[in-house]
XYZ file of C-alpha atoms in Angstrom:
709
model
C 70.816 178.189 128.976
C 73.122 181.108 128.516
C 71.733 184.760 131.129
C 70.260 186.103 128.330
C 68.059 183.602 128.157
C 67.520 183.947 132.295
C 67.593 187.657 131.929
C 64.927 187.442 128.934
C 63.103 185.349 131.594
C 63.400 188.191 134.155
C 62.214 190.528 131.831
C 59.103 188.546 131.242
C 58.160 188.089 135.183
C 58.898 191.604 136.519
C 56.827 193.078 133.060
C 53.357 190.864 134.441
C 54.214 191.770 137.845
C 54.097 195.103 137.582
C 51.594 195.278 134.954
C 49.430 192.909 137.322
C 49.822 195.196 140.827
C 49.159 197.956 138.789
C 45.778 196.726 138.119
C 45.556 195.011 141.470
C 45.559 199.234 142.593
C 43.346 200.397 139.947
C 40.520 197.687 140.661
C 40.554 197.700 144.809
C 39.205 201.241 144.107
C 36.886 200.185 142.174
C 33.416 200.039 143.992
C 31.779 197.391 141.728
C 34.710 194.536 142.980
C 34.782 195.577 146.370
C 33.554 191.692 146.907
C 36.445 190.565 145.388
C 39.150 192.304 147.333
C 37.114 193.575 150.632
C 35.165 190.412 150.943
C 36.840 190.202 154.999
C 36.416 193.750 155.708
C 32.929 193.891 153.930
C 31.570 191.477 155.804
C 32.918 192.687 159.366
C 31.597 196.115 159.154
C 28.151 197.367 160.202
C 28.467 200.958 159.087
C 30.249 201.747 155.271
C 30.144 205.460 153.839
C 29.963 206.579 150.207
C 32.530 208.132 148.091
C 32.113 210.179 145.632
C 33.805 209.776 141.466
C 37.403 210.751 141.720
C 39.927 210.838 138.895
C 41.958 208.995 141.680
C 40.393 205.765 141.393
C 41.933 205.064 137.926
C 45.876 205.737 139.114
C 47.601 203.493 140.788
C 48.581 203.477 144.102
C 50.936 201.587 146.821
C 48.863 202.748 149.356
C 48.210 198.874 150.318
C 52.118 197.941 150.267
C 52.388 200.510 153.132
C 49.738 199.274 155.087
C 50.336 195.722 155.075
C 54.019 196.838 156.411
C 52.590 198.540 158.687
C 49.996 195.683 160.076
C 52.072 194.088 163.338
C 51.892 190.249 164.102
C 49.006 191.101 166.974
C 46.516 192.922 164.587
C 47.543 189.674 162.070
C 46.978 187.028 164.877
C 43.353 189.172 165.492
C 42.180 189.051 161.700
C 43.670 185.746 160.313
C 44.438 183.424 163.940
C 47.393 181.183 164.527
C 47.365 179.739 160.995
C 47.726 183.247 159.505
C 50.953 183.786 162.300
C 52.046 180.695 161.446
C 51.454 181.461 157.680
C 53.614 185.430 158.357
C 56.117 183.534 160.423
C 57.395 181.133 158.289
C 57.656 183.915 155.222
C 59.819 185.964 157.968
C 61.791 183.682 158.265
C 62.695 182.280 155.330
C 63.126 186.138 154.998
C 65.801 186.003 157.610
C 67.585 182.891 156.217
C 67.948 183.683 152.472
C 68.873 187.345 153.788
C 71.798 185.264 155.753
C 72.763 182.700 152.986
C 72.307 185.294 149.761
C 75.160 187.631 151.632
C 77.670 184.690 152.603
C 77.088 182.625 149.193
C 76.216 186.401 146.495
C 79.519 187.965 148.039
C 82.092 184.459 148.677
C 80.888 181.834 146.777
C 79.870 182.775 143.963
C 83.345 184.231 142.470
C 84.422 180.969 143.612
C 82.302 179.066 141.490
C 82.767 181.677 138.489
C 86.383 181.526 138.727
C 87.183 178.189 139.689
C 88.316 177.185 136.103
C 91.020 177.830 133.963
C 88.743 179.209 131.014
C 88.745 182.815 129.212
C 85.550 184.197 130.281
C 83.636 185.766 127.462
C 80.639 188.800 127.853
C 78.368 187.899 130.933
C 75.022 187.860 128.764
C 76.749 185.239 126.338
C 78.158 183.123 129.483
C 76.836 179.770 130.244
C 74.789 179.857 133.236
C 76.156 176.574 134.579
C 80.495 178.353 135.083
C 78.303 180.158 138.147
C 77.392 177.320 139.483
C 79.446 174.837 141.814
C 79.888 172.590 138.852
C 82.416 175.480 136.801
C 85.311 174.544 139.907
C 87.936 172.487 139.148
C 88.397 169.352 140.791
C 91.139 169.374 143.973
C 90.832 172.851 144.490
C 91.335 174.390 146.875
C 88.366 176.686 147.352
C 85.759 174.296 147.307
C 86.482 175.057 151.556
C 84.327 178.400 150.395
C 81.522 176.077 150.310
C 81.863 173.934 153.278
C 81.890 177.068 155.255
C 79.089 178.140 153.464
C 77.153 175.057 154.546
C 78.024 175.237 157.936
C 77.129 179.337 158.401
C 73.512 178.432 156.632
C 72.806 175.618 158.311
C 73.728 176.549 162.087
C 71.848 180.069 161.134
C 68.916 177.904 159.985
C 68.781 175.792 163.162
C 68.962 178.400 165.833
C 66.423 180.782 163.420
C 64.022 177.253 163.969
C 64.633 177.500 166.908
C 63.706 180.587 168.691
C 60.915 180.734 165.904
C 59.146 177.689 166.921
C 60.332 179.249 170.363
C 57.949 181.941 169.738
C 54.999 180.670 168.230
C 54.824 177.822 170.402
C 54.769 180.161 173.348
C 52.074 182.173 170.821
C 50.194 178.977 170.967
C 49.670 178.820 174.396
C 48.825 182.683 174.987
C 46.134 182.484 172.216
C 44.764 179.092 173.994
C 44.514 180.092 177.387
C 43.611 183.916 176.724
C 40.891 183.383 174.303
C 37.425 183.023 175.373
C 36.044 179.279 176.597
C 36.699 176.690 173.816
C 33.559 174.587 173.412
C 36.467 171.694 171.970
C 38.328 171.934 175.138
C 35.547 170.334 176.682
C 33.947 168.378 174.062
C 35.302 164.887 172.660
C 34.544 162.933 169.662
C 33.246 159.487 169.913
C 33.168 157.231 166.912
C 32.520 153.501 167.266
C 29.148 152.814 169.082
C 27.946 149.729 169.433
C 24.789 149.317 167.830
C 21.462 147.730 170.039
C 18.357 146.703 168.860
C 16.780 146.817 172.872
C 18.357 151.237 172.577
C 18.902 153.474 170.353
C 22.434 155.576 170.127
C 21.901 158.471 172.400
C 20.335 155.901 174.676
C 23.752 154.122 174.990
C 26.279 156.557 174.454
C 24.340 158.467 177.601
C 24.069 154.629 179.680
C 28.121 154.357 178.904
C 29.126 158.007 179.698
C 26.551 157.600 183.258
C 28.731 154.419 183.904
C 32.287 154.901 183.304
C 32.050 159.126 183.564
C 29.095 159.587 186.051
C 30.922 162.354 188.332
C 33.097 164.736 184.753
C 29.512 164.090 182.632
C 27.680 166.632 181.053
C 26.036 165.926 178.138
C 26.157 164.464 174.268
C 25.063 165.754 171.112
C 24.068 162.687 168.381
C 25.153 162.852 165.069
C 21.884 162.458 163.158
C 20.377 161.961 159.610
C 17.223 164.894 160.202
C 15.641 165.243 156.919
C 13.877 168.522 157.442
C 17.458 169.667 158.595
C 18.935 168.311 156.572
C 16.755 169.834 153.405
C 17.401 173.463 155.062
C 21.562 173.322 154.966
C 21.609 171.975 151.635
C 19.210 174.841 150.839
C 21.641 176.843 152.881
C 24.475 176.110 151.205
C 23.045 176.500 147.601
C 22.177 179.613 148.944
C 26.012 180.653 149.965
C 27.658 178.974 147.499
C 30.106 181.013 144.558
C 27.878 180.247 140.893
C 29.973 180.162 138.147
C 26.690 181.509 136.387
C 24.588 183.017 138.638
C 22.478 184.012 135.550
C 20.893 180.361 134.862
C 20.720 179.783 138.686
C 17.036 180.838 140.558
C 16.056 184.587 140.579
C 18.460 186.775 142.977
C 15.262 186.680 145.015
C 15.689 183.078 145.592
C 17.249 183.697 148.624
C 14.624 185.592 150.638
C 11.632 182.985 149.257
C 14.125 179.885 150.576
C 14.805 181.361 153.868
C 11.275 182.546 154.579
C 10.599 178.469 153.911
C 13.063 178.313 156.345
C 11.426 180.746 159.517
C 8.317 178.545 158.867
C 9.683 175.312 159.356
C 12.105 176.807 162.450
C 9.355 175.168 165.161
C 8.941 171.967 163.292
C 12.531 171.330 162.765
C 13.626 171.889 166.493
C 11.431 169.272 167.509
C 12.813 167.219 165.132
C 16.211 167.606 165.649
C 15.087 167.287 169.611
C 13.148 164.056 169.015
C 15.734 162.330 167.220
C 14.399 158.973 167.482
C 12.043 158.648 164.376
C 15.527 159.955 162.496
C 18.069 157.703 161.299
C 20.580 157.913 164.105
C 24.901 157.135 163.618
C 27.337 156.148 165.903
C 28.442 158.964 166.652
C 28.427 161.516 169.077
C 29.632 164.802 170.617
C 30.283 164.236 174.808
C 30.760 167.261 176.020
C 32.025 166.879 180.311
C 32.482 169.517 183.002
C 36.268 170.051 182.850
C 38.544 170.089 180.123
C 40.536 167.863 181.527
C 37.354 164.840 181.899
C 37.483 165.990 178.795
C 41.414 165.427 177.423
C 41.845 161.882 179.559
C 38.628 160.804 177.864
C 40.079 161.469 174.707
C 43.364 160.027 175.434
C 42.037 156.465 176.789
C 41.717 153.596 174.846
C 37.477 152.293 176.190
C 37.713 149.112 174.664
C 39.338 146.104 174.296
C 38.605 146.616 170.531
C 40.127 149.614 169.166
C 37.788 149.573 166.476
C 34.860 150.406 170.010
C 34.293 153.253 171.617
C 36.998 155.690 169.388
C 37.425 158.949 171.187
C 39.007 162.091 169.757
C 38.947 166.118 170.692
C 36.153 167.499 169.260
C 37.206 170.154 166.733
C 35.897 172.975 166.810
C 31.853 173.835 166.190
C 32.474 175.668 163.043
C 35.781 173.571 162.119
C 32.936 170.443 162.145
C 32.838 168.566 158.498
C 29.291 167.063 159.120
C 29.549 165.475 156.110
C 32.291 162.571 156.926
C 30.539 162.234 160.473
C 28.213 159.201 158.919
C 32.004 157.090 157.973
C 32.006 154.760 159.688
C 35.295 154.178 161.774
C 36.023 150.949 160.760
C 36.378 151.763 157.131
C 38.578 154.982 157.980
C 41.866 153.040 157.703
C 41.163 151.158 154.556
C 40.199 154.766 153.080
C 43.534 156.195 154.717
C 45.605 153.378 152.223
C 43.365 153.857 148.778
C 43.524 157.709 149.197
C 47.580 157.706 149.635
C 47.960 154.773 146.878
C 45.721 157.526 144.761
C 48.265 160.126 144.887
C 51.121 158.630 144.693
C 50.000 157.395 141.782
C 48.639 160.699 140.738
C 52.577 162.218 141.473
C 53.722 159.299 139.133
C 51.458 160.020 136.158
C 51.939 163.731 136.604
C 55.957 162.521 135.682
C 54.636 162.094 131.839
C 54.300 165.953 131.751
C 57.368 167.115 134.012
C 59.567 165.038 131.817
C 57.632 166.894 128.880
C 58.754 169.683 130.222
C 62.027 168.640 130.169
C 62.855 168.251 127.198
C 61.768 171.934 126.274
C 64.879 172.924 128.183
C 66.889 170.406 125.925
C 66.766 172.459 122.825
C 69.692 170.621 121.020
C 67.943 167.110 122.121
C 64.453 168.787 121.057
C 66.439 169.983 116.898
C 67.862 166.114 116.963
C 64.596 164.730 117.530
C 62.290 167.088 115.989
C 64.630 168.181 112.652
C 61.801 170.818 111.222
C 62.410 173.241 114.878
C 65.862 173.629 114.440
C 65.203 176.721 112.114
C 62.797 178.489 114.256
C 65.425 177.575 117.632
C 67.794 179.578 115.296
C 65.968 183.108 116.359
C 67.382 184.135 119.083
C 64.477 185.641 120.806
C 62.469 182.246 120.031
C 65.690 180.150 121.421
C 65.209 182.554 124.794
C 61.311 182.842 125.798
C 61.492 178.578 125.067
C 64.581 177.841 126.723
C 63.872 181.023 129.374
C 60.618 180.666 130.015
C 58.077 179.020 128.773
C 59.199 175.547 130.842
C 58.057 176.980 133.269
C 54.847 177.999 132.524
C 54.189 175.334 131.088
C 54.922 173.030 134.219
C 52.565 175.816 135.824
C 49.617 175.421 133.452
C 50.135 171.330 134.987
C 50.713 172.439 138.594
C 46.737 173.799 138.528
C 45.531 170.581 138.818
C 46.983 169.122 141.928
C 45.674 171.633 144.630
C 41.701 169.885 144.101
C 43.053 166.834 143.105
C 44.599 166.439 146.997
C 41.656 167.973 148.340
C 39.139 165.732 147.340
C 41.260 162.592 147.889
C 41.397 164.690 151.468
C 37.671 165.210 151.738
C 37.691 160.683 150.849
C 40.062 160.121 153.634
C 37.164 161.192 156.025
C 38.808 163.845 157.744
C 36.253 164.956 160.562
C 37.050 168.877 160.606
C 37.868 171.423 157.304
C 41.334 172.329 159.333
C 42.015 169.144 159.342
C 41.432 167.726 156.106
C 43.218 171.368 154.944
C 46.380 169.601 157.058
C 45.468 167.101 154.870
C 45.665 168.399 151.138
C 48.879 170.513 152.297
C 50.810 167.695 153.009
C 49.533 165.760 150.092
C 50.619 168.439 147.718
C 54.227 169.232 149.252
C 55.001 165.926 149.014
C 53.158 166.400 145.263
C 55.633 169.149 144.389
C 58.812 168.673 146.006
C 58.431 165.428 143.978
C 57.814 166.481 140.409
C 59.552 169.786 141.075
C 62.730 168.582 142.315
C 63.654 165.052 141.571
C 61.295 164.370 138.934
C 62.692 167.496 137.530
C 65.772 166.446 137.406
C 65.914 162.956 137.185
C 64.463 163.180 133.559
C 66.953 166.126 132.636
C 69.547 164.151 133.856
C 68.257 161.381 131.519
C 67.841 163.897 128.329
C 71.245 165.791 128.786
C 73.491 162.897 129.587
C 71.354 159.793 128.442
C 72.183 157.738 130.938
C 70.190 156.017 133.854
C 71.776 155.149 137.009
C 71.120 153.247 140.363
C 68.988 154.448 143.658
C 72.841 153.426 145.338
C 74.121 156.655 143.507
C 71.185 158.650 144.603
C 73.528 161.244 146.313
C 76.260 161.434 144.041
C 73.586 161.773 140.935
C 72.093 164.571 142.662
C 74.641 166.185 142.702
C 75.839 166.426 139.463
C 72.310 167.200 138.301
C 71.478 170.224 140.818
C 73.737 172.603 139.355
C 72.352 171.292 135.388
C 69.168 171.996 136.527
C 70.090 175.400 137.818
C 68.278 177.522 134.998
C 64.510 175.585 135.065
C 64.911 175.971 139.136
C 65.760 179.940 138.772
C 63.128 180.186 136.063
C 60.633 178.635 137.577
C 60.767 180.602 141.080
C 60.320 183.843 138.544
C 56.926 181.992 136.923
C 55.846 180.548 139.481
C 56.412 182.975 142.588
C 56.683 186.016 141.219
C 54.205 185.387 139.327
C 52.114 183.927 141.139
C 51.597 186.276 143.648
C 50.017 189.257 141.874
C 47.688 186.502 140.137
C 46.686 185.601 143.823
C 46.313 189.793 144.237
C 44.137 190.248 141.147
C 41.575 187.111 142.458
C 40.696 185.984 139.103
C 37.963 183.571 139.334
C 36.690 186.110 141.716
C 36.377 188.952 139.659
C 35.216 187.072 136.570
C 32.429 185.501 138.759
C 31.605 188.641 139.742
C 31.665 191.026 136.444
C 28.995 188.081 135.332
C 27.111 188.312 138.035
C 26.603 192.292 138.377
C 27.563 193.063 134.378
C 25.773 190.535 132.197
C 23.350 189.182 134.572
C 22.591 192.424 136.236
C 22.197 190.818 139.836
C 23.004 193.232 142.161
C 22.905 191.157 145.388
C 26.427 188.829 146.358
C 25.642 186.084 148.592
C 29.195 184.830 148.294
C 30.830 188.004 150.431
C 33.161 186.472 153.647
C 32.515 183.077 152.419
C 35.957 182.678 151.425
C 38.838 181.468 154.071
C 42.684 181.304 153.171
C 44.113 178.907 150.850
C 46.536 177.350 153.274
C 46.225 174.112 151.138
C 48.544 175.830 148.561
C 49.833 179.045 149.140
C 52.028 176.549 152.295
C 53.572 173.928 150.110
C 54.512 177.085 147.372
C 56.742 178.169 150.343
C 57.727 175.817 151.700
C 59.227 174.364 147.335
C 60.841 177.671 147.210
C 62.708 177.548 150.393
C 63.157 173.550 149.377
C 64.747 174.455 146.578
C 66.778 177.868 147.832
C 68.621 175.580 150.565
C 69.510 172.630 148.305
C 70.648 175.381 145.650
C 72.455 177.356 148.216
C 75.668 176.816 147.354
C 75.742 174.870 144.491
C 73.918 177.856 142.407
C 73.728 180.712 144.361
C 71.834 182.771 141.586
C 68.907 182.112 142.600
C 69.353 183.321 146.308
C 68.408 187.085 145.173
C 65.721 185.999 142.565
C 63.701 184.374 146.139
C 64.940 186.615 148.332
C 62.809 188.976 146.478
C 59.383 186.214 146.693
C 59.483 186.269 149.919
C 59.309 189.828 150.415
C 56.594 190.117 147.689
C 54.807 187.389 149.632
C 55.236 189.274 153.251
C 53.448 191.789 151.329
C 50.932 189.999 149.351
C 50.093 187.074 152.054
C 49.401 190.334 154.950
C 46.973 192.169 152.331
C 44.792 188.953 151.483
C 44.166 188.228 155.490
C 43.467 192.115 156.187
C 41.210 192.458 153.160
C 39.909 189.507 151.528
C 40.060 186.013 154.100
C 37.597 185.254 156.551
C 38.650 183.108 159.808
C 36.045 180.892 160.110
C 38.526 178.418 161.692
C 42.058 176.782 162.087
C 44.007 174.178 162.816
C 45.817 176.255 165.657
C 48.948 176.385 163.939
C 49.700 173.146 162.633
C 51.236 173.824 159.794
C 54.589 175.299 161.162
C 55.932 171.169 162.947
C 55.008 171.175 158.866
C 57.586 173.561 157.763
C 60.400 172.578 160.311
C 60.084 169.396 159.607
C 60.669 170.018 155.760
C 63.484 173.354 156.598
C 65.280 169.840 158.325
C 64.863 167.660 155.589
C 66.367 170.489 153.176
C 69.591 170.656 155.230
C 69.947 167.704 155.592
C 69.984 167.160 151.834
C 71.610 169.843 151.035
C 74.377 168.599 153.152
C 74.239 165.075 152.249
C 74.593 165.960 148.254
C 77.461 167.995 149.376
C 79.494 165.567 150.507
C 78.698 164.243 147.343
C 79.712 167.014 145.311
C 82.994 167.329 147.285
C 83.266 163.544 146.697
C 83.271 163.912 143.479
C 85.863 167.469 143.135
C 87.978 165.225 144.933
C 88.346 167.525 148.539
C 87.664 164.602 150.392
C 88.407 166.928 154.207
C 85.930 169.216 153.133
C 83.874 166.292 152.780
C 84.262 164.589 155.957
C 84.135 167.911 157.691
C 80.538 168.011 156.577
C 79.108 164.531 157.945
C 79.278 166.086 161.908
C 76.929 169.450 160.642
C 74.452 166.261 158.961
C 74.769 164.418 162.795
C 74.037 167.758 164.407
C 71.463 169.257 162.007
C 69.629 165.237 163.103
C 70.323 165.758 166.641
C 68.488 169.272 166.927
C 65.807 167.697 165.197
C 65.104 165.498 167.666
C 65.174 168.047 170.281
C 62.542 170.144 168.549
C 60.314 167.123 167.808
C 61.024 165.979 172.250
C 61.074 170.201 172.836
C 58.343 171.503 171.449
C 55.953 169.425 168.808
C 54.321 167.998 171.589
C 52.840 170.844 172.741
C 51.452 171.322 168.997
C 50.098 167.887 168.993
C 47.951 168.117 172.630
C 47.561 170.226 175.409
C 49.105 170.109 178.789
C 46.575 169.238 181.615
C 48.230 171.496 184.007
C 47.041 173.918 181.664
C 43.668 173.010 181.169
C 43.829 172.298 185.514
C 45.162 176.131 185.813
C 42.244 177.101 183.429
C 39.387 175.150 184.695
C 40.179 176.575 188.140
C 39.811 180.326 187.117
C 36.518 179.674 185.650
C 35.261 177.730 187.965
C 37.055 180.702 190.728
C 34.827 183.391 188.509
C 32.262 181.263 188.435
C 31.998 181.292 184.938
C 31.446 177.202 185.182
C 27.579 177.549 185.058
C 27.564 179.702 181.584
C 29.916 177.302 180.245
C 27.752 174.388 181.221
C 24.810 176.207 179.229
C 26.684 176.667 176.184
C 28.047 173.444 175.758
C 24.521 171.653 175.752
C 24.089 173.157 172.282
C 27.168 174.272 171.337
C 27.298 170.812 168.647
C 24.012 170.877 167.423
C 23.370 170.768 163.582
C 20.300 172.815 164.315
C 22.260 175.786 166.016
C 24.891 175.460 163.293
C 22.523 175.496 160.286
C 21.028 178.504 162.009
C 24.004 180.708 162.137
C 24.719 180.030 158.629
C 21.505 181.520 157.748
C 21.824 184.120 160.224
C 24.875 185.205 157.804
C 23.189 184.470 154.598
C 20.029 186.626 155.426
C 22.466 189.654 156.443
C 24.670 188.876 153.575
C 21.386 189.593 151.782
C 19.852 192.669 153.180
C 23.774 194.494 152.904
C 24.066 192.982 149.665
C 23.371 195.571 147.261
C 25.160 198.417 148.771
C 28.572 197.242 147.405
C 27.576 198.926 144.015
C 27.771 202.615 145.628
C 30.660 202.287 148.306
C 34.299 203.213 147.408
C 36.962 201.019 149.076
C 38.813 203.815 150.155
C 36.215 204.324 152.920
C 36.677 200.825 154.592
C 40.112 202.441 155.486
C 41.236 202.465 158.795
C 42.290 206.067 160.229
C 45.577 205.817 160.338
C 45.677 204.762 156.623
C 46.350 207.400 153.931
C 43.085 208.277 151.973
C 45.084 209.350 148.977
C 44.842 204.805 148.289
């Protein structure tokens, strides 16, 4: 692919991004779209102002950009929780490191690559993209020291930034734990594998066990059961709160009120059902609360039976984070489910190799022309050639990639996670492996095989990576443009939510909106995307420095878009406690080490043995740095220290809050109580759902935001 094809892709993606961002700035001003673009604010505000019709509603404006830029980290923490702060810090880290990489590689490495061979260069738009890569540097060139120097700068800067970010986020996480109101999950453990007894119920067995071994610290327990009435009401509430693709084919608009009235009539009976659950089916699962946080920590860490499958305990998730449907899975089945889902995820990754290979074939027009002679005439047209090689392959691959997140979320659900945040984190890891494998490795290997018509052994992988990355520079660059820039603008538009809103209000004529405030941030799709682009940035930094400016623009856009979505759209009903940061840290370390290994390979190919030898200490230093961080910071994410929990217990005892906390713990994990909260939220939405037809989103802005936006 020549520079003209790359510029064609750049022009198309810039046009698409500008059009979609402008369209978003208009759509967000329309009162009928409040539930799509201001779901979080709409759910949290009690009094909403009306605004008259105005022409400014149909003129694009940058007010959302200014608001997103001015929002502080403390405000993000209050609105989106620690996971949102981690997401923003990932973007900030990426901006900082790729600013450094872009400066050093564009000013130093790129000229060396371009003039690295004794050839006469022609007009730049007609130049091949490979002349800007390390592949253009001749063997034995002394200028390869520039690449080694740049690699040291990028690697050392990344490690320094990672250290300070890890330290800062660890401090923020600790402050979040100690500064927040008492969390029921700190006092509670989830007990699974309760032994079955024909003489007594599971509830009696749990009480007897903890009164015997934890008599001084045991407080209460909530057994997980399947009550027919509770289950029916939970299903009804789920139907009322679930977004419908075609609402006109569902219940009439007042069905919510009918169901809620039925719930009101059944509440007394349901309460009796919950309290007297001996007649209902009990599961061997319970939430056990202790009098102190420290006692709960000890109970979660100790092996409680000679048979690890019995009386298995772990720290409980927060009440709103509990995934109740997975609690009924027998504990002894979990290891089988984990193996089965991982095998299924790996199988899906390898099946996906077929469409990736097909996409790579689209980038090799000369090979396609030989295989399909009837296409030669079409490919001779210059614009068609540029579109097919520079834009279409990445778009086709993006369409295929949309199948990955829902598939991995389904596998993570089957895996048996007991919390929503845990399921989303598991799906995030699966999607991350999937994207890196298919976008980077499969594209490299399949593209190399198609281009060079050769196969290679496993021991030659570092060498082949060093050869193949410059060849695939064209695809990686266009993928950043298509999957990066365009996907952020699509995230802003919210096409599915907008389509549903149009169907509901203008076609089905349903005024009420039962979906306000039900969206949570899709970390399992957005975090892997950020990490993939960071992975590409590191591995291509010294080999294909031309990709860095496009990556830098992507991360700046991501900073604005994600902050805007956290402020206005998504609600943080639960969070993982910042556990996405260790995933990011590990991925960054892997990216750095792989970049350094590839540098050793390319220096060996170019017969620069001294530069290759100087890179080996850098690999060792990066691995030692990672081990230090793993020992110093990672344990604080895995567990909360006993010292911190003990201090929190003492403060609550001295302030006299323990009695109130005990009272709350007795019903914190009650299924009926959580159901009542869910129905109360739904009823509140029902009462205010018809107001958004006359509201103007500009009236929802804080006082310090310009009203013209």
